[in-house]
Structures are given as C-alpha cells and as structure tokens.
C-alpha cells in the first residue's frame, strides 16, 4: 500500500500505512467482516453449494441508499493478514463453495492480489470472482490480470447528476465504463461449465454486469442496458436487480424512500428484450427480501482453533 493512496478513483491520498483512514473508511490493514458460503448471488455463481463470499470492510463509493451500510461504512471488520485471507479461501473450498467471491476488494487490492497469488501457488482449484461497485480504476484492475476468472461489477448510473447526488461520484459513468472494458479485456466472453452435483451450469469465466433498479431510475437504467448491449452484445451478461430496499438513511427521500414499482422493473426487462438481449438474469417478485443482506458476524474470518 502506498503512503499516499491512489488505489481508487477518489484518489484521496490518505497515508493508510500510517493508520490514516481514506474516504473508503479503511487504513492499510486488511479487514474482513464475513467469509461464508452465500446463496443469493446469480444461480450460475451460487449454484446449490453457495459462493464463498468474503466481505471486505469499507467502500470507496458510499451510496446514500447503501444496502450494506454496516460493513461499507466500516462499522464491522476484523483485521487479518493476506496469508490468513489465503487460508480462508481454502476453508471456504473445504465447505464446498463453488468459487471465491471477493466482495468490494478494490481498496485492499494489493493484499487481496497477494492472497490470490499465494492460493494459486498452493494449487487452489476454484474460480475467483471479483465483485465490485464498478467504481474502480483500470490501474487497480490490472493488478488482477490473470488472477481473476469472473468479474461481477455493478453499473449503477449513466447519468452524472444522479451519480453525484446519490454516490458523490459524478465521474462514476466514465469510471465504470472503462472498468468494464478492462474486465472484458482480461477475461473475455462468458463461459459456463457443468459441475458435479449442480443442475444448472456454473460460470467459469467472463463478466456479469449488475444493475440495481432504483425508484425513479428507469430512464437511466435503460441507458445502461442500451450501452452494454451496444458495446458487448451477449458477450457480457446483464443481471437486472429489483431487490432495492429503502434504508433508514433515505426513508424521507422523495424517490429513494420507496420501493421500486413492479411495472417499472417489468418495463426495464421488456426494454432489454426489445433490444435483442438474450442472456440476462432477472428477478422474480419474491426476490425482494432481507435475506440478501447477510449477518456481518465475522463468521469464517478468525482461524478455527
Ligand atoms: S482506496 Fe480509500 S484511501 Fe485509497 S484513494 Fe480510494 S478512498 Fe482513498
């Protein structure tokens, strides 16, 4: 970790080695809030055995409607070393996980990359999934070139004003578009594999871009779908999410304080179909659930004694 951190697009220059916290909320020490099989990702990621999700503390983006506020704002997390992280990967594999799902690793990139290199050196067999808000620099992603099998970025906004108002990041559209381009350059088209004990194929390689539809966000969501399809056609998959849940912090917000209307989500799916999108994950009505938000109780973080 450099002393003046420029790892993410905030480029805030915090001296994290000296214990200073950046805009992401983190110092130079790796912190993890949970490491356990997770069953609420897309079916090709979770499968029936779960995705081995490692939730890192802090976040460079900081959306006002954040669904994982406790962890993103750094409220929870245990300090661990890169080599402990590597051991966690093996423990998740022993629990039967289909892959290792690195959730918001951007601001710990050097240590996470080191742990992945260590794991590969020890013959680690599972794919690594890089799961990010999309607010990540191309330079940071290049540290993972050849290490990551599947990228799972969000594309939250195409509209700079919304990105500024909701996430304090008017540059988000430009940053996310460049990041997805780099991800695609590294891993290419989506590829699946049939795994023993799984009914559905699992993703082996590629990029799945998520978009969480927000209340009042249909127009921007359509722009994102159109951009992705025009740029990548079906080489990159989309995952259109309707699980938005208003949190206390936005309960009085004129738009974000209410759930997404079913008819708006349906309109987004219809729009994708009308463009010719053939491969996209969509959520059924019952998908809006608190079960998507796991307990950040340090499960799997500390070494078993
Ligand atoms: S990763 Fe954190 S400390 Fe580094 S530039 Fe981004 S916000 Fe600042």
Short mmCIF file of N, CA, C and O and ligand atoms in Angstrom, two decimals, residues 1 4-16 20-27 59-60 106-108, ligand 1:
data_model
loop_
_atom_site.label_atom_id
_atom_site.label_comp_id
_atom_site.label_asym_id
_atom_site.label_seq_id
_atom_site.Cartn_x
_atom_site.Cartn_y
_atom_site.Cartn_z
N UNK A 1 0.87 -1.20 0.00
CA UNK A 1 0.00 0.00 0.00
C UNK A 1 0.90 1.24 0.00
O UNK A 1 1.78 1.37 0.82
N UNK A 4 0.61 7.55 0.05
CA UNK A 4 -0.46 8.45 -0.39
C UNK A 4 -1.36 7.65 -1.32
O UNK A 4 -1.09 7.52 -2.50
N UNK A 5 -2.46 7.12 -0.76
CA UNK A 5 -3.22 6.12 -1.52
C UNK A 5 -3.95 6.73 -2.72
O UNK A 5 -4.62 7.74 -2.61
N UNK A 6 -3.78 6.08 -3.86
CA UNK A 6 -4.49 6.47 -5.09
C UNK A 6 -5.13 5.22 -5.70
O UNK A 6 -5.26 5.11 -6.92
N UNK A 7 -5.49 4.27 -4.85
CA UNK A 7 -5.97 2.98 -5.37
C UNK A 7 -7.31 3.06 -6.07
O UNK A 7 -7.62 2.25 -6.92
N UNK A 8 -8.15 3.99 -5.66
CA UNK A 8 -9.48 4.07 -6.26
C UNK A 8 -9.68 5.44 -6.89
O UNK A 8 -8.85 6.34 -6.70
N UNK A 9 -10.77 5.66 -7.61
CA UNK A 9 -10.94 6.94 -8.30
C UNK A 9 -11.06 8.14 -7.36
O UNK A 9 -10.92 9.28 -7.80
N UNK A 10 -11.30 7.92 -6.07
CA UNK A 10 -11.32 9.06 -5.12
C UNK A 10 -9.95 9.70 -5.05
O UNK A 10 -9.85 10.89 -4.77
N UNK A 11 -8.92 8.86 -5.23
CA UNK A 11 -7.53 9.33 -5.21
C UNK A 11 -7.29 10.31 -4.05
O UNK A 11 -6.72 11.38 -4.24
N UNK A 12 -7.70 9.91 -2.85
CA UNK A 12 -7.72 10.87 -1.73
C UNK A 12 -6.35 11.08 -1.10
O UNK A 12 -6.17 12.01 -0.33
N UNK A 13 -5.38 10.19 -1.41
CA UNK A 13 -4.02 10.41 -0.92
C UNK A 13 -3.81 10.11 0.56
O UNK A 13 -2.81 10.53 1.13
N UNK A 14 -4.71 9.39 1.20
CA UNK A 14 -4.57 9.09 2.63
C UNK A 14 -3.30 8.27 2.87
O UNK A 14 -2.95 7.41 2.07
N UNK A 15 -2.64 8.56 3.98
CA UNK A 15 -1.45 7.79 4.37
C UNK A 15 -1.94 6.59 5.18
O UNK A 15 -1.88 6.58 6.41
N UNK A 16 -2.39 5.59 4.49
CA UNK A 16 -3.02 4.45 5.15
C UNK A 16 -2.01 3.63 5.94
O UNK A 16 -2.35 3.03 6.96
N UNK A 20 -3.89 6.33 8.74
CA UNK A 20 -4.92 7.30 8.35
C UNK A 20 -6.01 6.57 7.54
O UNK A 20 -5.71 5.69 6.74
N UNK A 21 -7.26 6.95 7.77
CA UNK A 21 -8.37 6.34 7.01
C UNK A 21 -8.66 7.18 5.78
O UNK A 21 -8.75 8.40 5.86
N UNK A 22 -8.85 6.50 4.64
CA UNK A 22 -9.22 7.20 3.42
C UNK A 22 -10.72 7.42 3.35
O UNK A 22 -11.45 7.09 4.29
N UNK A 23 -11.17 7.96 2.23
CA UNK A 23 -12.61 8.15 2.01
C UNK A 23 -13.33 6.80 2.10
O UNK A 23 -14.48 6.71 2.52
N UNK A 24 -12.62 5.73 1.76
CA UNK A 24 -13.18 4.38 1.83
C UNK A 24 -13.39 3.92 3.27
O UNK A 24 -14.04 2.89 3.51
N UNK A 25 -12.82 4.65 4.22
CA UNK A 25 -13.01 4.32 5.63
C UNK A 25 -11.95 3.38 6.19
O UNK A 25 -12.00 3.02 7.36
N UNK A 26 -10.95 3.02 5.37
CA UNK A 26 -10.00 1.99 5.80
C UNK A 26 -8.57 2.50 5.88
O UNK A 26 -8.16 3.36 5.10
N UNK A 27 -7.82 1.90 6.81
CA UNK A 27 -6.37 2.14 6.91
C UNK A 27 -5.67 1.10 6.01
O UNK A 27 -6.33 0.44 5.21
N UNK A 59 -15.71 0.93 1.82
CA UNK A 59 -16.12 1.02 0.41
C UNK A 59 -15.72 2.39 -0.13
O UNK A 59 -15.97 3.41 0.53
N UNK A 60 -15.12 2.44 -1.31
CA UNK A 60 -14.74 3.74 -1.88
C UNK A 60 -15.93 4.54 -2.40
O UNK A 60 -15.80 5.73 -2.63
N UNK A 106 -11.70 -3.60 -3.83
CA UNK A 106 -10.91 -2.59 -4.57
C UNK A 106 -9.87 -1.86 -3.69
O UNK A 106 -8.74 -1.68 -4.09
N UNK A 107 -10.30 -1.43 -2.52
CA UNK A 107 -9.45 -0.59 -1.68
C UNK A 107 -8.41 -1.40 -0.90
O UNK A 107 -7.60 -0.83 -0.17
N UNK A 108 -8.46 -2.74 -1.04
CA UNK A 108 -7.43 -3.61 -0.46
C UNK A 108 -6.69 -4.37 -1.56
O UNK A 108 -6.13 -5.44 -1.31
S1 LIG B 1 -8.83 3.33 -1.72
FE1 LIG B 1 -9.52 4.55 0.04
S2 LIG B 1 -7.67 5.60 0.75
FE2 LIG B 1 -7.24 4.85 -1.33
S3 LIG B 1 -7.74 6.53 -2.72
FE3 LIG B 1 -9.57 5.29 -2.51
S4 LIG B 1 -10.75 6.21 -0.84
FE4 LIG B 1 -8.66 7.00 -0.70
#
